[in-house]
Amino acid sequence: MRRNLTDIDALKALAHPLRQQMFTHLNRHGPATSADLAAHFGADRGGTSYHLRQLARYNFIEEDRSVGRRKYWRAKPLDLRLPYASEDPDVSAAADAIGQQWMDQGRRDLAAYLSERESHGEFGEAAMHSFGNTTLTAAELKQFSEEYVAFLTRWHRDPATAAEGARPVTVLFNAFPTPS
């Protein structure tokens, strides 16, 4: 589901570094409790619960009532879009902070993968890195990006119900005018 992030409060909620880490973890690994996440991130359980409630308040995650008696949280499948051209400087700053966190996470993931790629077996053989350029109009760039997101959406798998042997896969996509 496409979601244009233009609400400053939602942007600020997602921009918090620990919330961003928890949101990423839930997206990659499926439902977890606040205790699970607190232990994973070495954070205070009460603080973790607060951050989860904030993510839920702004519709990034939701309670997963199908797991059991304990309170589990899961990420909502979303196509999050950041507003890089906003008249509100606070919205732009929050969007820039989130975009930077996404890029940093992507770089860390890639560096970690490259340092251990031999240990990934068939996944390492299936992985691909590509770099390319093209020349497009603004309308074509928009269409290209929409088609890419639609393609990625078709391949989205919920970690909780993924096929046996499936693993989280990081997908990085950036399409922007090449700087002069």
PDB file of C-alpha atoms in Angstrom, residues 119-179:
ATOM      1  CA  SER A 119      29.231 -18.125   3.645  1.00  0.00           C
ATOM      2  CA  HIS A 120      25.908 -17.450   1.901  1.00  0.00           C
ATOM      3  CA  GLY A 121      26.033 -20.466  -0.413  1.00  0.00           C
ATOM      4  CA  GLU A 122      23.228 -20.516  -2.957  1.00  0.00           C
ATOM      5  CA  PHE A 123      22.018 -17.095  -1.795  1.00  0.00           C
ATOM      6  CA  GLY A 124      25.453 -15.643  -2.507  1.00  0.00           C
ATOM      7  CA  GLU A 125      25.349 -17.165  -5.986  1.00  0.00           C
ATOM      8  CA  ALA A 126      21.835 -15.787  -6.573  1.00  0.00           C
ATOM      9  CA  ALA A 127      22.681 -12.253  -5.369  1.00  0.00           C
ATOM     10  CA  MET A 128      23.310  -9.531  -7.903  1.00  0.00           C
ATOM     11  CA  HIS A 129      24.805  -6.078  -7.944  1.00  0.00           C
ATOM     12  CA  SER A 130      24.061  -3.823 -10.857  1.00  0.00           C
ATOM     13  CA  PHE A 131      24.885  -0.280 -11.780  1.00  0.00           C
ATOM     14  CA  GLY A 132      23.406   1.432 -14.762  1.00  0.00           C
ATOM     15  CA  ASN A 133      22.468   4.711 -16.302  1.00  0.00           C
ATOM     16  CA  THR A 134      19.835   5.803 -18.746  1.00  0.00           C
ATOM     17  CA  THR A 135      18.437   9.019 -20.166  1.00  0.00           C
ATOM     18  CA  LEU A 136      14.805   9.738 -19.321  1.00  0.00           C
ATOM     19  CA  THR A 137      12.312  12.561 -19.207  1.00  0.00           C
ATOM     20  CA  ALA A 138      10.835  13.444 -15.814  1.00  0.00           C
ATOM     21  CA  ALA A 139       7.626  11.618 -16.767  1.00  0.00           C
ATOM     22  CA  GLU A 140       9.595   8.528 -17.814  1.00  0.00           C
ATOM     23  CA  LEU A 141      11.589   8.584 -14.562  1.00  0.00           C
ATOM     24  CA  LYS A 142       8.336   8.682 -12.610  1.00  0.00           C
ATOM     25  CA  GLN A 143       6.910   5.785 -14.639  1.00  0.00           C
ATOM     26  CA  PHE A 144      10.150   3.798 -14.284  1.00  0.00           C
ATOM     27  CA  SER A 145      10.081   4.246 -10.506  1.00  0.00           C
ATOM     28  CA  GLU A 146       6.393   3.271 -10.249  1.00  0.00           C
ATOM     29  CA  GLU A 147       6.987   0.134 -12.319  1.00  0.00           C
ATOM     30  CA  TYR A 148       9.941  -0.796 -10.120  1.00  0.00           C
ATOM     31  CA  VAL A 149       7.880  -0.412  -6.932  1.00  0.00           C
ATOM     32  CA  ALA A 150       5.029  -2.448  -8.455  1.00  0.00           C
ATOM     33  CA  PHE A 151       7.521  -5.178  -9.358  1.00  0.00           C
ATOM     34  CA  LEU A 152       8.994  -5.201  -5.846  1.00  0.00           C
ATOM     35  CA  THR A 153       5.499  -5.265  -4.338  1.00  0.00           C
ATOM     36  CA  ARG A 154       4.639  -8.374  -6.357  1.00  0.00           C
ATOM     37  CA  TRP A 155       7.661 -10.095  -4.817  1.00  0.00           C
ATOM     38  CA  HIS A 156       6.968  -8.990  -1.222  1.00  0.00           C
ATOM     39  CA  ARG A 157       6.764 -11.926   1.199  1.00  0.00           C
ATOM     40  CA  ASP A 158       5.664 -11.686   4.821  1.00  0.00           C
ATOM     41  CA  PRO A 159       8.510 -13.144   6.917  1.00  0.00           C
ATOM     42  CA  ALA A 160       6.012 -14.942   9.145  1.00  0.00           C
ATOM     43  CA  THR A 161       4.546 -16.895   6.231  1.00  0.00           C
ATOM     44  CA  ALA A 162       7.493 -17.120   3.827  1.00  0.00           C
ATOM     45  CA  ALA A 163       8.449 -20.440   2.281  1.00  0.00           C
ATOM     46  CA  GLU A 164      10.852 -22.719   4.092  1.00  0.00           C
ATOM     47  CA  GLY A 165      14.420 -21.716   3.356  1.00  0.00           C
ATOM     48  CA  ALA A 166      13.509 -18.108   2.574  1.00  0.00           C
ATOM     49  CA  ARG A 167      15.755 -15.399   3.996  1.00  0.00           C
ATOM     50  CA  PRO A 168      15.426 -11.629   4.299  1.00  0.00           C
ATOM     51  CA  VAL A 169      16.784  -9.920   1.186  1.00  0.00           C
ATOM     52  CA  THR A 170      17.843  -6.267   1.109  1.00  0.00           C
ATOM     53  CA  VAL A 171      16.790  -4.441  -2.045  1.00  0.00           C
ATOM     54  CA  LEU A 172      18.249  -0.996  -2.702  1.00  0.00           C
ATOM     55  CA  PHE A 173      16.798   1.311  -5.320  1.00  0.00           C
ATOM     56  CA  ASN A 174      17.688   4.878  -6.129  1.00  0.00           C
ATOM     57  CA  ALA A 175      16.639   6.687  -9.256  1.00  0.00           C
ATOM     58  CA  PHE A 176      17.502  10.359  -9.451  1.00  0.00           C
ATOM     59  CA  PRO A 177      18.897  12.912 -11.891  1.00  0.00           C
ATOM     60  CA  THR A 178      22.636  12.485 -12.231  1.00  0.00           C
ATOM     61  CA  PRO A 179      24.380  15.506 -10.657  1.00  0.00           C
TER      62      PRO A 179
END
